[in-house]
Coordinates of C-alpha atoms in Angstrom, one line a residue:
P1 CA 105.5 108.5 107.6
D2 CA 106.8 105.0 108.3
T3 CA 104.9 104.0 111.4
R4 CA 105.9 100.3 111.5
G5 CA 106.6 99.1 115.0
L6 CA 104.9 102.0 116.7
G7 CA 101.7 100.0 117.5
A8 CA 98.4 101.9 118.0
G9 CA 98.6 105.7 118.2
R10 CA 98.5 108.9 116.3
I11 CA 101.0 111.1 114.6
V12 CA 100.5 114.8 114.4
F13 CA 102.0 116.4 111.2
T14 CA 101.9 120.2 110.7
T15 CA 102.8 122.1 107.5
R16 CA 101.8 125.0 105.3
S17 CA 103.3 123.4 102.3
Q18 CA 100.9 121.6 100.0
L19 CA 103.8 119.8 98.3
L20 CA 105.0 118.4 101.7
E21 CA 101.4 117.5 102.6
K22 CA 101.0 115.4 99.5
E23 CA 104.4 113.8 99.8
I24 CA 104.1 112.8 103.5
L25 CA 100.4 112.1 103.8
G26 CA 99.8 110.5 100.4
D27 CA 96.2 110.1 99.3
G28 CA 94.9 111.1 102.7
T29 CA 93.6 107.6 103.7
N30 CA 93.1 107.4 107.5
V31 CA 94.2 111.1 107.8
H32 CA 92.1 113.6 109.8
R33 CA 92.9 117.1 108.6
V34 CA 92.4 120.1 111.0
A35 CA 92.8 123.7 109.7
L36 CA 94.4 125.6 112.5
E37 CA 93.4 129.2 113.0
T38 CA 96.1 131.8 113.1
L39 CA 96.5 134.1 116.1
S40 CA 95.0 137.6 116.3
D41 CA 97.4 140.6 116.3
E42 CA 97.0 140.9 120.0
D43 CA 97.6 137.2 120.8
G44 CA 100.6 137.3 118.4
M45 CA 102.0 140.3 120.3
E46 CA 101.7 138.4 123.6
V47 CA 103.7 135.5 122.1
L48 CA 106.4 137.9 121.0
L49 CA 106.4 139.7 124.3
M50 CA 106.7 136.7 126.6
D51 CA 109.3 137.2 129.3
H52 CA 109.8 140.8 128.3
E53 CA 110.8 142.9 131.3
Q54 CA 110.3 146.2 129.6
R55 CA 107.3 146.8 127.3
T56 CA 108.0 150.3 125.9
A57 CA 105.7 151.9 123.4
K58 CA 108.2 151.3 120.6
E59 CA 108.6 147.6 121.6
L60 CA 104.8 147.2 121.6
E61 CA 104.6 148.8 118.2
A62 CA 107.4 146.5 116.9
A63 CA 105.6 143.5 118.3
R64 CA 102.3 144.4 116.6
E65 CA 104.1 144.9 113.2
L66 CA 105.9 141.6 113.5
S67 CA 102.7 139.8 114.4
Q68 CA 101.0 141.2 111.3
R69 CA 104.0 140.4 109.1
L70 CA 104.1 136.8 110.4
S71 CA 100.4 136.3 109.7
G72 CA 99.8 135.2 113.3
L73 CA 101.6 131.9 112.8
P74 CA 102.6 130.6 116.3
L75 CA 105.8 128.7 115.3
A76 CA 107.0 131.7 113.3
L77 CA 106.3 134.1 116.2
K78 CA 108.1 131.9 118.7
T79 CA 111.1 131.6 116.3
V80 CA 111.4 135.3 115.9
R81 CA 111.1 135.9 119.6
K82 CA 113.9 133.4 120.3
V83 CA 116.2 134.8 117.5
A84 CA 115.6 138.4 118.6
R85 CA 116.3 137.5 122.2
Q86 CA 119.5 135.6 121.4
R87 CA 120.8 138.3 119.0
Y88 CA 119.9 141.5 121.0
G89 CA 119.4 140.3 124.6
A90 CA 116.7 141.7 126.9
R91 CA 117.0 145.4 125.8
R92 CA 114.5 146.2 123.1
P93 CA 115.0 142.9 121.1
L94 CA 111.9 143.2 118.9
E95 CA 112.4 146.8 118.0
R96 CA 116.1 146.2 117.1
Y97 CA 115.2 143.1 115.2
L98 CA 112.6 145.0 113.1
E99 CA 115.0 147.9 112.5
E100 CA 117.7 145.5 111.2
H101 CA 115.2 143.8 109.0
R102 CA 114.0 147.1 107.5
R103 CA 117.6 148.0 106.7
G104 CA 118.1 144.7 105.0
G105 CA 120.6 143.5 107.6
N106 CA 119.0 140.1 107.8
T107 CA 119.5 139.2 104.2
A108 CA 122.0 136.5 105.0
A109 CA 119.4 134.4 106.8
D110 CA 116.8 135.1 104.1
E111 CA 119.2 134.1 101.3
A112 CA 120.0 130.9 103.1
E113 CA 116.3 130.0 103.5
T114 CA 115.7 130.9 99.8
Q115 CA 118.7 128.8 98.7
I116 CA 117.5 125.8 100.7
S117 CA 114.0 126.1 99.3
L118 CA 115.4 126.3 95.8
V119 CA 117.6 123.2 96.3
L120 CA 114.7 121.1 97.6
Q121 CA 112.5 122.0 94.7
Q122 CA 115.1 122.0 91.9
P123 CA 118.1 120.2 93.3
F124 CA 119.6 119.0 90.0
A125 CA 119.4 122.3 88.2
F126 CA 120.9 124.1 91.2
V127 CA 123.9 121.8 91.7
E128 CA 124.5 121.5 88.0
D129 CA 124.7 125.3 87.8
Q130 CA 126.9 125.6 90.9
D131 CA 129.2 122.6 90.6
G132 CA 128.8 121.1 87.2
V133 CA 127.5 117.6 86.0
D134 CA 131.0 116.1 86.4
S135 CA 131.5 117.0 90.0
P136 CA 131.4 114.5 92.9
V137 CA 128.5 116.5 94.4
Y138 CA 126.3 116.0 91.3
L139 CA 127.3 112.4 91.1
L140 CA 126.3 111.9 94.8
L141 CA 123.0 113.8 94.2
S142 CA 122.1 111.7 91.2
V143 CA 122.3 108.4 93.1
L144 CA 120.4 109.5 96.3
P145 CA 116.9 108.9 94.9
C146 CA 117.9 105.3 94.2
F147 CA 118.0 104.6 97.9
A148 CA 115.3 104.8 100.6
P149 CA 115.1 108.2 102.4
D150 CA 116.2 106.9 105.8
Q151 CA 119.1 105.4 107.7
L152 CA 121.8 105.8 105.0
P153 CA 125.3 105.1 106.3
G154 CA 128.0 107.6 105.6
S155 CA 130.4 105.0 104.2
L156 CA 127.9 104.2 101.4
L157 CA 127.5 107.9 100.6
K158 CA 131.3 108.3 100.4
R159 CA 131.5 105.5 97.9
C160 CA 128.8 107.2 95.8
A161 CA 130.8 110.4 95.9
Q162 CA 134.0 108.8 94.6
D163 CA 135.5 108.4 98.2
A164 CA 135.2 112.1 98.9
D165 CA 133.8 113.6 102.2
E166 CA 133.2 117.1 100.9
P167 CA 130.1 116.3 98.7
I168 CA 128.4 114.9 101.8
R169 CA 129.1 118.0 103.8
R170 CA 127.9 120.2 100.9
L171 CA 124.5 118.4 100.5
E172 CA 124.1 118.3 104.2
L173 CA 124.5 122.1 104.4
L174 CA 122.0 122.5 101.5
G175 CA 119.4 120.5 103.5
I176 CA 119.3 117.5 101.1
L177 CA 121.0 115.2 103.5
Q178 CA 119.9 115.4 107.1
S179 CA 121.9 114.0 110.0
K180 CA 120.4 111.1 111.8
A181 CA 121.1 110.0 115.4
T182 CA 123.9 107.4 115.5
G183 CA 123.1 104.0 116.9
V184 CA 121.2 102.7 113.9
V185 CA 123.7 99.9 114.0
D186 CA 124.7 98.9 117.6
A187 CA 128.1 100.1 118.7
S188 CA 128.6 101.8 115.4
E189 CA 130.6 105.1 115.3
E190 CA 129.5 105.7 111.7
D191 CA 127.4 108.7 110.8
F192 CA 123.9 108.1 109.3
Y193 CA 121.8 110.4 107.2
S194 CA 118.3 110.6 105.8
I195 CA 117.5 111.9 102.3
H196 CA 114.9 114.7 102.0
R197 CA 111.8 113.2 100.5
L198 CA 111.4 116.1 98.1
L199 CA 114.5 114.9 96.3
H200 CA 112.8 111.6 95.5
E201 CA 109.8 113.5 94.1
C202 CA 112.0 115.8 91.9
A203 CA 113.9 112.8 90.7
R204 CA 110.8 110.8 89.8
R205 CA 109.5 113.8 87.8
R206 CA 112.7 114.4 85.9
V207 CA 114.1 110.8 85.8
Q208 CA 117.5 112.1 86.8
M209 CA 119.0 109.1 88.6
N210 CA 122.3 107.4 88.1
I211 CA 121.2 103.8 88.7
P212 CA 124.3 102.1 87.4
H213 CA 126.6 104.0 89.8
A214 CA 124.1 103.4 92.7
V215 CA 124.2 99.6 92.0
E216 CA 128.0 99.6 91.9
S217 CA 128.2 101.5 95.2
M218 CA 125.7 99.3 96.9
A219 CA 127.6 96.2 95.7
D220 CA 130.8 97.6 97.1
A221 CA 129.2 98.4 100.4
M222 CA 127.9 94.8 100.7
E223 CA 131.2 93.2 99.8
G224 CA 132.2 92.5 103.3
F225 CA 129.1 90.4 104.1
D226 CA 129.9 86.8 104.9
A227 CA 127.0 84.4 105.7
G228 CA 129.4 82.4 107.9
D229 CA 130.6 85.3 110.0
S230 CA 127.9 86.8 112.3
R231 CA 130.0 90.0 112.8
T232 CA 129.2 91.0 109.2
W233 CA 125.5 90.6 109.6
E234 CA 124.6 93.7 111.6
P235 CA 126.2 96.3 109.2
L236 CA 124.2 94.8 106.4
S237 CA 120.9 95.3 108.3
C238 CA 120.9 99.0 107.4
L239 CA 121.5 98.3 103.7
V240 CA 118.7 95.8 102.9
R241 CA 116.0 98.5 102.8
H242 CA 118.0 100.6 100.4
A243 CA 118.7 97.5 98.3
S244 CA 114.9 96.9 98.1
H245 CA 114.4 100.5 97.0
L246 CA 117.1 100.2 94.4
Y247 CA 115.5 97.1 93.0
K248 CA 112.3 99.0 92.5
M249 CA 114.2 101.7 90.6
V250 CA 115.7 99.1 88.3
K251 CA 112.4 97.2 87.9
G252 CA 110.6 100.4 87.0
M253 CA 113.2 101.8 84.6
D254 CA 111.8 102.7 81.2
P255 CA 113.3 100.3 78.6
E256 CA 113.7 103.2 76.2
K257 CA 116.0 104.9 78.7
Q258 CA 118.2 101.9 79.4
E259 CA 121.7 102.4 78.2
S260 CA 123.9 99.8 76.4
G261 CA 125.5 98.6 79.7
W262 CA 122.1 98.0 81.3
P263 CA 122.3 94.1 81.3
R264 CA 125.6 94.5 83.2
T265 CA 123.9 96.7 85.8
V266 CA 121.1 94.1 86.3
E267 CA 123.7 91.3 86.5
L268 CA 125.6 93.2 89.2
L269 CA 122.4 93.9 91.1
C270 CA 121.5 90.3 91.1
S271 CA 124.9 88.7 91.9
R272 CA 126.2 91.1 94.5
V273 CA 123.2 93.0 95.9
L274 CA 120.0 91.0 95.9
S275 CA 121.7 87.7 96.5
N276 CA 123.2 89.2 99.7
V277 CA 119.8 90.5 100.8
G278 CA 118.4 87.0 100.5
N279 CA 121.4 85.5 102.3
Y280 CA 121.1 88.1 105.1
Y281 CA 117.4 87.1 105.7
R282 CA 118.3 83.5 105.6
V283 CA 121.1 83.7 108.3
T284 CA 118.8 85.9 110.4
Y285 CA 116.0 83.2 110.0
D286 CA 113.5 85.4 108.2
L287 CA 113.0 82.6 105.7
R288 CA 109.9 83.9 104.0
R289 CA 111.7 87.1 103.0
A290 CA 114.8 85.1 102.1
A291 CA 112.8 82.9 99.7
H292 CA 111.1 86.1 98.2
W293 CA 114.4 87.8 97.5
H294 CA 116.1 84.8 96.0
T295 CA 113.0 84.2 93.8
V296 CA 113.1 87.9 92.7
T297 CA 116.8 87.5 91.9
L298 CA 116.1 84.4 89.8
E299 CA 113.3 86.0 87.8
L300 CA 115.5 89.1 87.1
Q301 CA 118.4 86.9 86.0
R302 CA 116.3 84.9 83.6
S303 CA 114.9 88.1 82.2
V304 CA 118.5 89.1 81.3
Y305 CA 120.0 85.8 80.3
G306 CA 117.0 84.0 79.0
E307 CA 114.4 81.7 80.5
R308 CA 116.3 78.5 79.5
A309 CA 119.9 79.9 79.7
S310 CA 122.6 78.0 81.6
N311 CA 124.6 80.4 83.7
A312 CA 126.8 80.2 86.8
D313 CA 125.0 83.1 88.5
I314 CA 121.6 81.5 87.9
A315 CA 122.9 78.2 89.3
S316 CA 124.2 80.1 92.4
T317 CA 120.7 81.6 93.0
L318 CA 119.1 78.1 92.6
N319 CA 121.5 76.8 95.2
N320 CA 120.6 79.7 97.5
L321 CA 116.9 78.8 97.1
G322 CA 117.8 75.3 97.9
L323 CA 119.4 76.4 101.2
V324 CA 116.3 78.3 102.2
K325 CA 114.0 75.4 101.3
T326 CA 116.2 73.1 103.4
E327 CA 115.9 75.4 106.4
M328 CA 112.1 75.5 105.8
W329 CA 112.2 71.7 105.8
D330 CA 110.8 71.6 102.3
L331 CA 113.3 68.8 101.4
Q332 CA 111.6 67.8 98.1
G333 CA 111.7 71.4 96.9
A334 CA 115.3 71.8 98.1
Q335 CA 116.3 68.6 96.2
E336 CA 114.8 70.0 93.0
M337 CA 116.7 73.3 93.4
Y338 CA 120.0 71.6 94.1
T339 CA 119.6 69.2 91.2
E340 CA 118.8 72.0 88.7
A341 CA 121.7 74.0 90.0
L342 CA 124.1 71.1 89.8
D343 CA 123.0 70.3 86.2
M344 CA 123.4 73.9 85.2
M345 CA 126.9 74.1 86.8
R346 CA 128.0 71.0 84.9
S347 CA 126.7 72.4 81.6
V348 CA 128.7 75.6 82.2
Y349 CA 132.0 74.0 83.4
G350 CA 131.8 70.5 81.8
E351 CA 130.2 67.3 82.9
N352 CA 133.4 65.9 84.5
A353 CA 134.9 69.2 85.6
S354 CA 136.4 69.6 89.0
H355 CA 135.1 72.9 90.5
A356 CA 134.6 74.1 94.1
D357 CA 131.0 75.2 93.3
I358 CA 130.1 71.8 91.9
A359 CA 131.5 70.2 95.0
M360 CA 129.5 72.5 97.2
M361 CA 126.3 71.6 95.4
L362 CA 127.0 67.9 95.5
N363 CA 127.5 68.3 99.3
N364 CA 124.2 70.2 99.7
L365 CA 122.3 67.7 97.7
G366 CA 123.9 64.9 99.8
I367 CA 122.6 66.5 103.0
V368 CA 119.1 66.6 101.6
K369 CA 119.3 63.0 100.5
A370 CA 120.5 62.0 104.0
D371 CA 117.5 64.0 105.5
L372 CA 115.2 62.1 103.2
R373 CA 116.7 58.8 104.5
D374 CA 118.3 58.0 101.1
L375 CA 121.6 57.2 102.7
Q376 CA 123.1 55.3 99.7
G377 CA 122.4 58.3 97.5
A378 CA 123.9 60.7 100.0
R379 CA 127.0 58.6 100.3
E380 CA 127.5 58.6 96.5
L381 CA 127.1 62.4 96.4
Y382 CA 129.5 62.9 99.3
T383 CA 132.1 60.7 97.5
Q384 CA 131.8 62.7 94.3
A385 CA 132.1 66.0 96.2
L386 CA 135.2 64.7 98.0
E387 CA 136.8 63.5 94.7

């Protein structure tokens, strides 16, 4: 589990599932395993008979049989006791629960549990069979493994499901999406969800992920971010982790499985997702991460356009790196970034072209010149930008 920010301490994790154990605990480093003994039939009976006012012979017999059937597992015993008490009250709850179970009257709950187990282990096959590959439910399912399995805003899920709410409810009922407590973003009324980790495991094994649609949805979700408006910063804070996970999916994509539109997907990821991640970290003064993400964006762009290509998106990333280096007071490095960005913009739009982005870069370069005490150079750049 993600334990960042918890400080020193221990986490207790209990499970009977080897698959869950492997997924949650990883290679077992720094994990102390303890095999818990099950309860004896008599101790299991005592758990089931807690708070029983009448212990008739038939109730005792039902308690013994249930304890044996549940293999002495404490949590299962407590759950059955609670369900039986809620369903049948204080009068012979265990006997009546066992009778109904023998008659098959509890099949609805059993079927629901089986269905959820099936979905978690084979989600794509199940949804494909029930809803079809063209359904919004399948579309939503196919993009979930592209995001990190925590703190996912409902608005992003809705974009992934073609602006429909029903697919979210459907996957929530199936146990794939799990409701999270609101308040991930302060004063937010939006619902948040986590994605079941088994879905990521299944997707990795089958490589059933719709990365292009995930990139488009993430780009749309980040569209409202404005580095100059602090009101837009907090909503983006819950998306940067998902953008990082999405980048890993793109980076690890098998070249043989990349479709014809893959360069466009990478271009969109760089210009409208990763650039916003870098800008978010810059305005929140996490400059080390800001520099990292703008550098990652630059490397990815050059892998698509070419190492020596002149491109407006690459120039914009160079400008972003210049902004970060300026804030880090690496003025020489910032000057190099701005100069390269300016030269690239002029090669794209023309040496004497009038363009807002060129004016912005002239202004940024002028600021650095002024900080370097080259006031004459700064004045010339400001004049060009003004013109």
